[in-house]
Amino acid sequence: VSSDVVVGWSSIWVTGIVVGVQFVLCYAFFMIKRSNDERNKVFDLYETRQHSLGHRSPPPFQPHWYLKAYQMSDSETLRCVGLDSYMFLRLLRFGARLTALGTGLSIILIPIYSTGTARGNSTEGFNKLTLARVEHGDKRMAITVVAWYIFIGFILRELHNEWKSFALLRQQYLARGDEDVPKE
């Protein structure tokens, strides 16, 4: 292995190691905090809704909570968490959909880029897998443009759908109000 390739990939490995260590430390902190809270039956740090709106919150740390959360209908989620939190959850789902599409497109594009014919200093190390390997006028560029149109079209369609959903839910919320606030 040439030293240029090792130097080109070393920053990626260092970043992966640093992120991995940060993840392990954060995960350990929350697991320790969770076990202490579970032992003392105190969940007020990150389960405030359980204390303030217990009738709308499931008990903390149920086994397989993620399956129950995934199976919960959108209307039930909206009723339980309120409009702001519901829209934040929709934003997270939107990000997950974009990430999934981007990952799928990268599975197609990375092999296309790596088989490009351009050579030089800008195509060493990690850049062997990027658009830098595709020469101007190469047929591979058309595939990149098609992938870009697919990605941007998907984003615009999803943003439009999310906006329509938000506008409808906001109008309903303004008409009905929050069910936890007493009516005058």
PDB file of N, CA and C in Angstrom, residues 56 78-79 82-83 169-184:
ATOM      1  N   ARG A  56     -51.141  10.834  29.378  1.00  0.00           N
ATOM      2  CA  ARG A  56     -50.833  10.811  27.948  1.00  0.00           C
ATOM      3  C   ARG A  56     -49.461  10.218  27.660  1.00  0.00           C
ATOM      4  N   LEU A  78     -49.977  12.214  17.605  1.00  0.00           N
ATOM      5  CA  LEU A  78     -50.305  13.633  17.686  1.00  0.00           C
ATOM      6  C   LEU A  78     -51.082  13.936  18.957  1.00  0.00           C
ATOM      7  N   ARG A  79     -52.022  13.101  19.309  1.00  0.00           N
ATOM      8  CA  ARG A  79     -52.806  13.314  20.524  1.00  0.00           C
ATOM      9  C   ARG A  79     -51.924  13.245  21.772  1.00  0.00           C
ATOM     10  N   GLY A  82     -48.601  16.270  21.231  1.00  0.00           N
ATOM     11  CA  GLY A  82     -48.849  17.656  20.860  1.00  0.00           C
ATOM     12  C   GLY A  82     -48.293  17.965  19.474  1.00  0.00           C
ATOM     13  N   LEU A  83     -48.718  19.105  18.933  1.00  0.00           N
ATOM     14  CA  LEU A  83     -48.380  19.443  17.553  1.00  0.00           C
ATOM     15  C   LEU A  83     -46.891  19.706  17.359  1.00  0.00           C
ATOM     16  N   LEU A 169     -52.871  20.360   9.939  1.00  0.00           N
ATOM     17  CA  LEU A 169     -52.811  20.102  11.384  1.00  0.00           C
ATOM     18  C   LEU A 169     -52.798  21.400  12.186  1.00  0.00           C
ATOM     19  N   ARG A 170     -52.144  22.422  11.676  1.00  0.00           N
ATOM     20  CA  ARG A 170     -52.102  23.712  12.370  1.00  0.00           C
ATOM     21  C   ARG A 170     -53.493  24.334  12.413  1.00  0.00           C
ATOM     22  N   GLN A 171     -54.227  24.265  11.314  1.00  0.00           N
ATOM     23  CA  GLN A 171     -55.586  24.798  11.302  1.00  0.00           C
ATOM     24  C   GLN A 171     -56.481  24.044  12.282  1.00  0.00           C
ATOM     25  N   GLN A 172     -56.350  22.727  12.320  1.00  0.00           N
ATOM     26  CA  GLN A 172     -57.133  21.932  13.266  1.00  0.00           C
ATOM     27  C   GLN A 172     -56.768  22.279  14.705  1.00  0.00           C
ATOM     28  N   TYR A 173     -55.474  22.466  14.967  1.00  0.00           N
ATOM     29  CA  TYR A 173     -55.043  22.810  16.322  1.00  0.00           C
ATOM     30  C   TYR A 173     -55.585  24.171  16.734  1.00  0.00           C
ATOM     31  N   LEU A 174     -55.530  25.148  15.839  1.00  0.00           N
ATOM     32  CA  LEU A 174     -56.036  26.481  16.168  1.00  0.00           C
ATOM     33  C   LEU A 174     -57.549  26.471  16.370  1.00  0.00           C
ATOM     34  N   ALA A 175     -58.241  25.593  15.662  1.00  0.00           N
ATOM     35  CA  ALA A 175     -59.702  25.513  15.817  1.00  0.00           C
ATOM     36  C   ALA A 175     -60.093  24.813  17.113  1.00  0.00           C
ATOM     37  N   ARG A 176     -59.347  23.766  17.488  1.00  0.00           N
ATOM     38  CA  ARG A 176     -59.714  22.963  18.670  1.00  0.00           C
ATOM     39  C   ARG A 176     -58.938  23.337  19.920  1.00  0.00           C
ATOM     40  N   GLY A 177     -57.701  23.732  19.765  1.00  0.00           N
ATOM     41  CA  GLY A 177     -56.856  24.029  20.912  1.00  0.00           C
ATOM     42  C   GLY A 177     -56.225  22.766  21.477  1.00  0.00           C
ATOM     43  N   ASP A 178     -55.486  22.937  22.554  1.00  0.00           N
ATOM     44  CA  ASP A 178     -54.809  21.817  23.223  1.00  0.00           C
ATOM     45  C   ASP A 178     -55.799  21.144  24.154  1.00  0.00           C
ATOM     46  N   GLU A 179     -55.873  19.827  24.093  1.00  0.00           N
ATOM     47  CA  GLU A 179     -56.864  19.121  24.909  1.00  0.00           C
ATOM     48  C   GLU A 179     -56.521  19.130  26.393  1.00  0.00           C
ATOM     49  N   ASP A 180     -55.287  19.466  26.755  1.00  0.00           N
ATOM     50  CA  ASP A 180     -54.910  19.532  28.164  1.00  0.00           C
ATOM     51  C   ASP A 180     -55.162  20.892  28.794  1.00  0.00           C
ATOM     52  N   VAL A 181     -55.497  21.887  27.986  1.00  0.00           N
ATOM     53  CA  VAL A 181     -55.789  23.219  28.507  1.00  0.00           C
ATOM     54  C   VAL A 181     -57.299  23.336  28.683  1.00  0.00           C
ATOM     55  N   PRO A 182     -57.754  23.675  29.893  1.00  0.00           N
ATOM     56  CA  PRO A 182     -59.210  23.790  30.115  1.00  0.00           C
ATOM     57  C   PRO A 182     -59.834  24.867  29.258  1.00  0.00           C
ATOM     58  N   LYS A 183     -61.017  24.605  28.742  1.00  0.00           N
ATOM     59  CA  LYS A 183     -61.748  25.584  27.917  1.00  0.00           C
ATOM     60  C   LYS A 183     -62.386  26.612  28.835  1.00  0.00           C
ATOM     61  N   GLU A 184     -62.408  27.845  28.377  1.00  0.00           N
ATOM     62  CA  GLU A 184     -62.978  28.916  29.194  1.00  0.00           C
ATOM     63  C   GLU A 184     -64.461  29.047  28.981  1.00  0.00           C
TER      64      GLU A 184
END
